[in-house]
Amino acid sequence: MTEICYITEYINKEVEIRGWVYNKRETSNIVFINIRDGTGVIQVLFLKERFTTIQVNQILSLLVESVISIKGFVRIEKKAPYKEVEVHASLYSILFENTVEFPISKKDHSDGFLMKYRHLWLRSSRQHLILKIRSAVINAVREYFEVNNFTLVDSPIFTASSCEETSTLFNTKWVNNESVYLSQSGQLYQEAACMAFRKTYCFGPVFRAEKSKTRRHLNEFWMVEPEMAFADLDRIIEVAEELICFTVSKVLEKHEKDLSDILERELTILKMLRRPFVRMTYVDAKHKLELLMNKQLEGDFGAPQETELSFMHDRPIVVTHYPAQVKPFYMKRDESDVRFVKCMDILAPEGYGEIIGGSQREEDYESLKKNILNTGLNEYDFSWYLDLRQYGTVVHSGFGMGIERLVAWICGLHHLREAIPFARTIERIRP
């Protein structure tokens, strides 16, 4: 059995392909069926004179997504819609014949309808490509860390404490009836791991119980989180820039034509992506936004502010040194001005906003303990985390990159729900 992605290796040879009926049409002498097998799509030509009337009618009666096995010869055909080749069928066998119409047709459907049938929508050319690109992004991320000598150390999904805001924790019960939470981030455990391995990362799902309906939020999403001992803020900015550039280049290497042809993505900015990115402090960014929006801003930037900032340049923007009061307890205060912390957000251009957030961590025991208490957190829950500052504490830093946000930017998607196989949002937990 031949996979369609390799079909051009079998010109003028007989092959057997198996797949799903994608669409079909007929002329007076020929039935054309486009078959997809998960690796690609190919046009199959059935000459009516080679088959009985019963067989021709059976082929024509096949509904979209019926399953068929076909034997035939691969021929060059410049007018063929895929790969400029087609298969001339000699034998076929129907493996599964649908008896009901496939619910997703060529006509426009609402977002709600498509998400209801997400388990079937994945078969469309657009969604299929988006998830292939997601896979390429993940493979590139893993390759970058492997090449650069990072060790994968998995962080637990159940935790006894928060890492970000306590208001966004998913609460559940442990086997002994103690309250535990779904992880908001694997970062704290990576801080422990990097003291053993120097450079580590974790890669997995994280959970935020945010009651948000914006296009940039999911309640379950995937994040890669590297952590490095002996690394300050400037060093992790370098690593983050390298990671983004490496990942984008790998995706373009494999999917540039698909992005342009199927997703109709304008690729100029992606193809021109280079380090260093644009850098500015929070204070500078706030000043630019206030001039642009003609109003005073306070606190952290939200999606509207990030959108405005990211339209200012054709490269990602690194915003550093946010006010300490709007950032988590573990971030290192800037010694030159303790009102601010040594942190950074990287905003993707074209209005996509934050794709990476990170910081230098507070390595001093007393300072970290004070931050924990001032935040109103339970010191006992963080006793192991404080321990790290008593046994060989060093300067260390890390960041988290949201896979869906990076995929959305690369693909030019409006909403993150298309960048993950089965989105979990405030309105949807099925399918």
Tab-separated table of C-alpha atoms in Angstrom:
chain	number	residue	atom	x	y	z
A	1	MET	CA	0.000	0.000	0.000
A	2	THR	CA	1.377	3.395	-1.024
A	3	GLU	CA	1.006	6.610	0.946
A	4	ILE	CA	-0.079	9.499	-1.259
A	5	CYS	CA	2.721	11.768	-0.062
A	6	TYR	CA	5.163	9.429	-1.851
A	7	ILE	CA	3.059	8.965	-5.003
A	8	THR	CA	5.466	10.820	-7.311
A	9	GLU	CA	8.056	8.111	-6.679
A	10	TYR	CA	5.843	5.622	-8.545
A	11	ILE	CA	5.371	7.238	-11.973
A	12	ASN	CA	4.185	4.607	-14.485
A	13	LYS	CA	4.091	1.982	-11.725
A	14	GLU	CA	1.131	0.197	-10.198
A	15	VAL	CA	0.142	1.246	-6.685
A	16	GLU	CA	-2.554	0.512	-4.153
A	17	ILE	CA	-3.945	3.464	-2.197
A	18	ARG	CA	-6.536	3.519	0.543
A	19	GLY	CA	-8.350	6.566	1.753
A	20	TRP	CA	-11.463	8.647	2.101
A	21	VAL	CA	-13.522	10.130	-0.716
A	22	TYR	CA	-12.788	13.872	-0.696
A	23	ASN	CA	-14.958	14.877	-3.653
A	24	LYS	CA	-15.946	13.581	-7.090
A	25	ARG	CA	-17.145	14.654	-10.524
A	26	GLU	CA	-17.866	13.016	-13.869
A	27	THR	CA	-17.742	13.605	-17.593
A	28	SER	CA	-19.350	11.511	-20.297
A	29	ASN	CA	-16.450	9.026	-20.277
A	30	ILE	CA	-14.716	9.443	-16.919
A	31	VAL	CA	-15.408	9.545	-13.181
A	32	PHE	CA	-12.873	11.569	-11.191
A	33	ILE	CA	-12.568	10.966	-7.455
A	34	ASN	CA	-10.183	12.841	-5.217
A	35	ILE	CA	-8.941	10.585	-2.435
A	36	ARG	CA	-7.251	11.698	0.762
A	37	ASP	CA	-5.330	9.269	2.960
A	38	GLY	CA	-4.088	11.600	5.715
A	39	THR	CA	-0.720	12.128	4.016
A	40	GLY	CA	-2.043	13.858	0.909
A	41	VAL	CA	-4.743	14.033	-1.745
A	42	ILE	CA	-4.675	12.469	-5.220
A	43	GLN	CA	-6.984	12.488	-8.220
A	44	VAL	CA	-8.113	9.025	-9.302
A	45	LEU	CA	-9.436	8.519	-12.838
A	46	PHE	CA	-11.997	5.805	-13.559
A	47	LEU	CA	-12.504	5.220	-17.304
A	48	LYS	CA	-16.149	4.150	-17.561
A	49	GLU	CA	-15.403	1.696	-20.401
A	50	ARG	CA	-13.223	-0.367	-18.043
A	51	PHE	CA	-15.981	-0.903	-15.511
A	52	THR	CA	-19.509	-2.272	-15.623
A	53	THR	CA	-22.525	0.007	-15.426
A	54	ILE	CA	-23.209	-1.310	-11.930
A	55	GLN	CA	-19.664	-0.491	-10.846
A	56	VAL	CA	-19.789	3.016	-12.328
A	57	ASN	CA	-23.077	3.720	-10.544
A	58	GLN	CA	-21.627	2.356	-7.310
A	59	ILE	CA	-18.613	4.655	-7.599
A	60	LEU	CA	-20.829	7.650	-8.397
A	61	SER	CA	-23.086	6.903	-5.421
A	62	LEU	CA	-20.240	7.063	-2.895
A	63	LEU	CA	-20.786	9.826	-0.367
A	64	VAL	CA	-17.983	12.102	0.854
A	65	GLU	CA	-15.791	10.369	3.485
A	66	SER	CA	-16.669	6.858	2.319
A	67	VAL	CA	-13.571	4.659	2.392
A	68	ILE	CA	-12.143	3.004	-0.708
A	69	SER	CA	-9.132	0.945	-1.767
A	70	ILE	CA	-7.870	1.486	-5.317
A	71	LYS	CA	-5.285	-0.221	-7.496
A	72	GLY	CA	-3.993	1.520	-10.592
A	73	PHE	CA	-1.085	3.086	-12.413
A	74	VAL	CA	0.406	6.486	-11.599
A	75	ARG	CA	0.463	8.800	-14.612
A	76	ILE	CA	1.781	12.312	-15.149
A	77	GLU	CA	-1.042	14.789	-15.751
A	78	LYS	CA	-0.116	18.471	-15.691
A	79	LYS	CA	-3.752	19.489	-15.250
A	80	ALA	CA	-4.282	17.252	-12.231
A	81	PRO	CA	-5.110	19.339	-9.128
A	82	TYR	CA	-2.518	17.658	-6.887
A	83	LYS	CA	1.179	17.040	-7.587
A	84	GLU	CA	0.570	17.011	-11.381
A	85	VAL	CA	-0.041	13.257	-11.275
A	86	GLU	CA	-3.106	11.056	-11.068
A	87	VAL	CA	-3.912	7.383	-10.607
A	88	HIS	CA	-5.667	5.503	-13.419
A	89	ALA	CA	-7.812	2.943	-11.607
A	90	SER	CA	-7.950	-0.671	-12.658
A	91	LEU	CA	-9.496	-2.232	-9.528
A	92	TYR	CA	-11.320	-0.880	-6.499
A	93	SER	CA	-12.873	-2.124	-3.292
A	94	ILE	CA	-15.253	-0.189	-1.065
A	95	LEU	CA	-14.128	-0.565	2.545
A	96	PHE	CA	-16.853	1.569	4.137
A	97	GLU	CA	-19.828	3.214	2.454
A	98	ASN	CA	-21.378	6.162	4.264
A	99	THR	CA	-25.157	6.145	4.409
A	100	VAL	CA	-25.562	9.752	5.622
A	101	GLU	CA	-24.246	12.995	4.152
A	102	PHE	CA	-21.100	14.424	5.704
A	103	PRO	CA	-22.308	17.400	7.799
A	104	ILE	CA	-19.551	19.807	6.715
A	105	SER	CA	-20.014	20.959	3.118
A	106	LYS	CA	-18.403	23.578	0.901
A	107	LYS	CA	-20.914	26.223	1.949
A	108	ASP	CA	-20.083	28.640	4.765
A	109	HIS	CA	-20.719	27.404	8.288
A	110	SER	CA	-20.747	29.326	11.565
A	111	ASP	CA	-17.836	29.003	13.982
A	112	GLY	CA	-20.160	27.359	16.504
A	113	PHE	CA	-21.238	24.743	13.966
A	114	LEU	CA	-17.664	23.952	12.969
A	115	MET	CA	-16.521	23.637	16.584
A	116	LYS	CA	-19.466	21.322	17.315
A	117	TYR	CA	-18.134	19.078	14.558
A	118	ARG	CA	-14.473	19.673	15.338
A	119	HIS	CA	-13.843	15.919	15.293
A	120	LEU	CA	-14.841	15.964	11.615
A	121	TRP	CA	-13.620	19.476	10.733
A	122	LEU	CA	-10.039	18.231	11.231
A	123	ARG	CA	-10.387	16.472	7.861
A	124	SER	CA	-10.660	19.727	5.901
A	125	SER	CA	-7.575	20.868	3.990
A	126	ARG	CA	-7.230	24.050	6.074
A	127	GLN	CA	-7.508	22.414	9.481
A	128	HIS	CA	-5.358	19.487	8.376
A	129	LEU	CA	-2.574	21.879	7.364
A	130	ILE	CA	-2.808	23.953	10.552
A	131	LEU	CA	-2.288	20.857	12.674
A	132	LYS	CA	0.557	19.666	10.430
A	133	ILE	CA	2.197	23.041	11.026
A	134	ARG	CA	1.561	22.688	14.757
A	135	SER	CA	3.384	19.353	14.602
A	136	ALA	CA	6.263	20.986	12.704
A	137	VAL	CA	6.449	23.732	15.347
A	138	ILE	CA	6.636	21.183	18.160
A	139	ASN	CA	9.287	19.143	16.349
A	140	ALA	CA	11.364	22.276	15.728
A	141	VAL	CA	11.113	23.356	19.372
A	142	ARG	CA	12.287	19.947	20.557
A	143	GLU	CA	15.106	19.963	18.013
A	144	TYR	CA	16.289	23.397	19.173
A	145	PHE	CA	16.519	22.299	22.790
A	146	GLU	CA	18.144	18.986	21.900
A	147	VAL	CA	20.810	20.677	19.772
A	148	ASN	CA	21.478	23.227	22.520
A	149	ASN	CA	21.938	20.596	25.253
A	150	PHE	CA	18.734	21.163	27.251
A	151	THR	CA	17.388	18.208	29.229
A	152	LEU	CA	13.675	17.433	29.110
A	153	VAL	CA	12.354	17.194	32.675
A	154	ASP	CA	8.598	16.713	32.948
A	155	SER	CA	6.781	18.847	35.501
A	156	PRO	CA	3.720	17.421	37.290
A	157	ILE	CA	0.218	18.362	36.190
A	158	PHE	CA	-1.243	18.142	39.712
A	159	THR	CA	0.199	20.717	42.121
A	160	ALA	CA	-0.451	21.813	45.699
A	161	SER	CA	0.055	25.502	45.004
A	162	SER	CA	-0.301	28.200	42.368
A	163	CYS	CA	2.349	29.637	40.099
A	164	GLU	CA	0.330	32.508	38.673
A	165	GLU	CA	-2.930	34.047	39.895
A	166	THR	CA	-4.816	31.937	42.442
A	167	SER	CA	-8.116	33.070	40.896
A	168	THR	CA	-7.381	31.105	37.709
A	169	LEU	CA	-6.717	27.732	39.365
A	170	PHE	CA	-8.723	24.616	38.540
A	171	ASN	CA	-9.401	23.013	41.929
A	172	THR	CA	-9.921	19.292	42.434
A	173	LYS	CA	-9.448	16.672	45.191
A	174	TRP	CA	-6.501	14.346	45.654
A	175	VAL	CA	-6.938	10.706	46.681
A	176	ASN	CA	-6.630	11.680	50.369
A	177	ASN	CA	-9.278	14.417	49.902
A	178	GLU	CA	-6.679	17.209	49.999
A	179	SER	CA	-7.215	20.103	47.605
A	180	VAL	CA	-4.919	20.070	44.590
A	181	TYR	CA	-4.833	22.089	41.382
A	182	LEU	CA	-4.235	21.581	37.698
A	183	SER	CA	-0.914	23.153	36.825
A	184	GLN	CA	-0.821	26.720	35.517
A	185	SER	CA	2.857	26.298	34.661
A	186	GLY	CA	5.724	23.852	35.099
A	187	GLN	CA	8.150	26.658	35.874
A	188	LEU	CA	8.729	26.153	39.609
A	189	TYR	CA	9.714	22.528	39.050
A	190	GLN	CA	12.027	23.533	36.213
A	191	GLU	CA	13.819	25.826	38.655
A	192	ALA	CA	14.546	22.760	40.761
A	193	ALA	CA	15.574	20.765	37.687
A	194	CYS	CA	17.967	23.368	36.283
A	195	MET	CA	19.947	23.257	39.536
A	196	ALA	CA	20.600	19.596	38.739
A	197	PHE	CA	20.972	19.726	34.936
A	198	ARG	CA	21.860	23.405	34.293
A	199	LYS	CA	19.560	23.761	31.264
A	200	THR	CA	16.139	22.081	31.249
A	201	TYR	CA	12.690	22.406	29.749
A	202	CYS	CA	9.242	20.921	30.118
A	203	PHE	CA	6.590	20.636	27.456
A	204	GLY	CA	2.954	19.904	28.166
A	205	PRO	CA	-0.569	21.130	28.841
A	206	VAL	CA	-1.300	23.864	31.376
A	207	PHE	CA	-4.637	25.083	32.651
A	208	ARG	CA	-6.137	28.493	33.456
A	209	ALA	CA	-9.680	28.892	34.815
A	210	GLU	CA	-10.093	32.259	33.120
A	211	LYS	CA	-13.633	33.257	32.238
A	212	SER	CA	-12.466	34.885	29.059
A	213	LYS	CA	-14.047	34.758	25.606
A	214	THR	CA	-11.296	36.565	23.714
A	215	ARG	CA	-9.623	35.073	20.657
A	216	ARG	CA	-6.311	34.851	22.560
A	217	HIS	CA	-7.431	32.670	25.456
A	218	LEU	CA	-7.892	28.951	25.964
A	219	ASN	CA	-8.545	27.229	29.277
A	220	GLU	CA	-6.197	24.396	28.337
A	221	PHE	CA	-3.159	25.044	26.174
A	222	TRP	CA	0.353	23.729	25.592
A	223	MET	CA	3.463	25.500	26.747
A	224	VAL	CA	7.188	24.897	26.457
A	225	GLU	CA	9.139	26.231	29.441
A	226	PRO	CA	12.958	26.315	29.450
A	227	GLU	CA	14.915	27.224	32.582
A	228	MET	CA	18.644	27.976	32.786
A	229	ALA	CA	21.057	28.197	35.700
A	230	PHE	CA	23.708	30.944	35.491
A	231	ALA	CA	21.500	32.884	33.041
A	232	ASP	CA	20.253	36.437	33.502
A	233	LEU	CA	17.435	38.306	31.740
A	234	ASP	CA	19.552	39.244	28.723
A	235	ARG	CA	20.567	35.623	28.180
A	236	ILE	CA	17.032	34.251	28.132
A	237	ILE	CA	15.971	36.977	25.713
A	238	GLU	CA	18.721	35.738	23.382
A	239	VAL	CA	17.525	32.135	23.758
A	240	ALA	CA	13.890	33.116	23.171
A	241	GLU	CA	14.812	35.027	20.004
A	242	GLU	CA	16.890	32.106	18.742
A	243	LEU	CA	14.052	29.664	19.452
A	244	ILE	CA	11.448	31.708	17.572
A	245	CYS	CA	13.724	32.287	14.556
A	246	PHE	CA	14.752	28.617	14.439
A	247	THR	CA	11.160	27.401	14.671
A	248	VAL	CA	9.807	29.763	12.020
A	249	SER	CA	12.637	28.845	9.618
A	250	LYS	CA	11.939	25.115	10.067
A	251	VAL	CA	8.228	25.597	9.388
A	252	LEU	CA	8.917	27.639	6.254
A	253	GLU	CA	11.409	25.038	5.080
A	254	LYS	CA	8.660	22.420	5.124
A	255	HIS	CA	5.404	24.321	4.602
A	256	GLU	CA	6.102	27.637	2.842
A	257	LYS	CA	4.046	26.763	-0.254
A	258	ASP	CA	1.202	25.301	1.811
A	259	LEU	CA	1.013	28.418	3.978
A	260	SER	CA	0.747	30.580	0.897
A	261	ASP	CA	-1.554	28.376	-1.199
A	262	ILE	CA	-3.946	26.889	1.365
A	263	LEU	CA	-3.962	29.437	4.186
A	264	GLU	CA	-3.275	32.406	1.880
A	265	ARG	CA	-0.733	33.635	4.422
A	266	GLU	CA	1.334	36.705	3.530
A	267	LEU	CA	4.843	35.466	4.298
A	268	THR	CA	7.052	38.548	3.991
A	269	ILE	CA	7.436	39.187	7.724
A	270	LEU	CA	8.034	35.499	8.504
A	271	LYS	CA	10.642	35.168	5.745
A	272	MET	CA	12.468	38.318	6.866
A	273	LEU	CA	12.542	37.328	10.550
A	274	ARG	CA	15.963	37.978	12.081
A	275	ARG	CA	17.558	38.676	15.438
A	276	PRO	CA	17.763	40.942	17.337
A	277	PHE	CA	14.115	41.814	17.884
A	278	VAL	CA	12.936	45.312	18.758
A	279	ARG	CA	13.493	46.054	22.469
A	280	MET	CA	11.802	48.562	24.738
A	281	THR	CA	11.052	48.867	28.434
A	282	TYR	CA	7.547	48.876	29.855
A	283	VAL	CA	7.899	52.601	30.551
A	284	ASP	CA	8.856	53.313	26.936
A	285	ALA	CA	6.046	51.122	25.610
A	286	LYS	CA	3.529	52.759	27.943
A	287	HIS	CA	4.599	56.200	26.727
A	288	LYS	CA	4.179	55.176	23.069
A	289	LEU	CA	0.741	53.731	23.762
A	290	GLU	CA	-0.450	56.779	25.679
A	291	LEU	CA	0.533	59.032	22.789
A	292	LEU	CA	-1.160	56.717	20.299
A	293	MET	CA	-4.349	56.099	22.318
A	294	ASN	CA	-4.506	59.588	23.845
A	295	LYS	CA	-5.181	58.325	27.380
A	296	GLN	CA	-3.343	57.403	30.575
A	297	LEU	CA	-2.545	53.717	31.141
A	298	GLU	CA	-2.017	51.886	34.418
A	299	GLY	CA	-0.968	48.341	35.295
A	300	ASP	CA	-0.210	45.455	32.973
A	301	PHE	CA	-0.905	45.616	29.256
A	302	GLY	CA	-4.004	43.844	28.033
A	303	ALA	CA	-4.796	42.449	24.596
A	304	PRO	CA	-5.759	45.850	23.090
A	305	GLN	CA	-2.438	47.415	24.153
A	306	GLU	CA	-0.422	44.420	22.968
A	307	THR	CA	-2.209	44.572	19.610
A	308	GLU	CA	-1.358	48.256	19.150
A	309	LEU	CA	2.276	47.687	20.106
A	310	SER	CA	2.679	44.728	17.781
A	311	PHE	CA	1.474	46.763	14.799
A	312	MET	CA	4.277	49.303	15.361
A	313	HIS	CA	7.038	47.087	13.945
A	314	ASP	CA	7.455	44.306	11.391
A	315	ARG	CA	9.508	42.254	13.856
A	316	PRO	CA	8.654	40.845	17.278
A	317	ILE	CA	8.962	43.296	20.182
A	318	VAL	CA	10.628	42.450	23.499
A	319	VAL	CA	9.063	44.514	26.297
A	320	THR	CA	11.096	44.402	29.522
A	321	HIS	CA	10.953	45.631	33.136
A	322	TYR	CA	7.285	45.658	34.041
A	323	PRO	CA	6.083	47.051	37.397
A	324	ALA	CA	6.604	44.546	40.200
A	325	GLN	CA	3.023	45.007	41.410
A	326	VAL	CA	1.543	43.444	38.250
A	327	LYS	CA	3.911	40.459	38.068
A	328	PRO	CA	4.231	37.182	40.052
A	329	PHE	CA	6.176	36.810	43.300
A	330	TYR	CA	9.096	34.828	41.858
A	331	MET	CA	10.437	37.574	39.572
A	332	LYS	CA	13.703	39.314	40.438
A	333	ARG	CA	13.494	43.007	41.350
A	334	ASP	CA	15.666	45.360	39.330
A	335	GLU	CA	18.407	46.602	41.669
A	336	SER	CA	18.519	49.973	39.903
A	337	ASP	CA	14.801	50.567	40.494
A	338	VAL	CA	12.985	48.088	42.745
A	339	ARG	CA	9.599	49.234	41.463
A	340	PHE	CA	10.269	47.072	38.417
A	341	VAL	CA	11.193	43.421	37.846
A	342	LYS	CA	13.642	41.796	35.451
A	343	CYS	CA	11.096	40.295	33.114
A	344	MET	CA	10.188	40.292	29.450
A	345	ASP	CA	7.243	39.636	27.156
A	346	ILE	CA	7.786	38.972	23.460
A	347	LEU	CA	4.981	40.261	21.240
A	348	ALA	CA	4.536	38.851	17.744
A	349	PRO	CA	3.969	41.461	15.024
A	350	GLU	CA	0.851	41.914	12.866
A	351	GLY	CA	-1.383	42.359	15.903
A	352	TYR	CA	-0.783	38.921	17.443
A	353	GLY	CA	0.600	40.084	20.771
A	354	GLU	CA	2.313	38.036	23.473
A	355	ILE	CA	3.772	34.657	22.544
A	356	ILE	CA	6.474	34.446	25.259
A	357	GLY	CA	6.684	35.602	28.850
A	358	GLY	CA	9.702	35.137	31.101
A	359	SER	CA	11.951	36.569	33.771
A	360	GLN	CA	15.041	36.328	35.864
A	361	ARG	CA	13.999	34.534	39.072
A	362	GLU	CA	14.519	35.755	42.610
A	363	GLU	CA	17.434	33.669	43.890
A	364	ASP	CA	17.667	35.189	47.400
A	365	TYR	CA	15.909	33.210	50.159
A	366	GLU	CA	14.767	36.117	52.324
A	367	SER	CA	13.590	38.221	49.394
A	368	LEU	CA	11.591	35.333	47.926
A	369	LYS	CA	10.045	34.473	51.309
A	370	LYS	CA	8.995	38.090	51.740
A	371	ASN	CA	7.411	38.130	48.287
A	372	ILE	CA	5.464	34.953	49.038
A	373	LEU	CA	4.092	36.330	52.304
A	374	ASN	CA	3.287	39.742	50.801
A	375	THR	CA	1.309	38.028	48.047
A	376	GLY	CA	-0.804	36.227	50.652
A	377	LEU	CA	0.356	32.760	49.669
A	378	ASN	CA	0.889	29.877	52.097
A	379	GLU	CA	4.596	29.613	52.961
A	380	TYR	CA	4.231	25.897	53.702
A	381	ASP	CA	3.140	25.165	50.123
A	382	PHE	CA	6.350	26.760	48.870
A	383	SER	CA	8.752	25.343	51.471
A	384	TRP	CA	10.414	23.074	48.890
A	385	TYR	CA	10.712	26.007	46.489
A	386	LEU	CA	12.352	28.136	49.168
A	387	ASP	CA	14.706	25.220	49.848
A	388	LEU	CA	16.276	25.772	46.442
A	389	ARG	CA	17.591	29.114	47.755
A	390	GLN	CA	19.404	27.451	50.674
A	391	TYR	CA	21.432	24.860	48.819
A	392	GLY	CA	23.622	26.357	46.097
A	393	THR	CA	21.381	29.144	44.870
A	394	VAL	CA	22.495	30.888	41.652
A	395	VAL	CA	21.224	33.433	39.183
A	396	HIS	CA	18.728	31.665	36.952
A	397	SER	CA	16.043	32.584	34.435
A	398	GLY	CA	13.426	31.082	32.151
A	399	PHE	CA	10.365	31.671	30.059
A	400	GLY	CA	7.206	30.060	28.758
A	401	MET	CA	6.128	29.993	25.116
A	402	GLY	CA	2.521	29.209	24.217
A	403	ILE	CA	2.465	26.779	21.292
A	404	GLU	CA	-1.007	27.829	20.146
A	405	ARG	CA	-0.071	31.508	20.076
A	406	LEU	CA	3.025	30.805	17.998
A	407	VAL	CA	1.052	28.575	15.615
A	408	ALA	CA	-1.671	31.217	15.295
A	409	TRP	CA	0.881	33.850	14.301
A	410	ILE	CA	2.719	31.621	11.825
A	411	CYS	CA	-0.549	30.510	10.200
A	412	GLY	CA	-2.221	33.921	10.355
A	413	LEU	CA	-5.177	32.631	12.387
A	414	HIS	CA	-7.796	34.877	13.956
A	415	HIS	CA	-8.561	32.595	16.941
A	416	LEU	CA	-6.432	30.185	18.985
A	417	ARG	CA	-9.128	27.492	18.823
A	418	GLU	CA	-7.922	26.531	15.330
A	419	ALA	CA	-4.336	26.094	16.581
A	420	ILE	CA	-5.122	23.140	18.882
A	421	PRO	CA	-6.818	19.846	17.942
A	422	PHE	CA	-9.675	20.104	20.456
A	423	ALA	CA	-10.040	23.519	22.041
A	424	ARG	CA	-11.133	23.923	25.654
A	425	THR	CA	-12.779	27.291	26.200
A	426	ILE	CA	-15.282	28.785	28.623
A	427	GLU	CA	-18.032	27.690	26.223
A	428	ARG	CA	-16.759	24.317	25.062
A	429	ILE	CA	-15.598	21.057	26.616
A	430	ARG	CA	-16.964	18.804	23.827
A	431	PRO	CA	-15.887	17.148	21.620
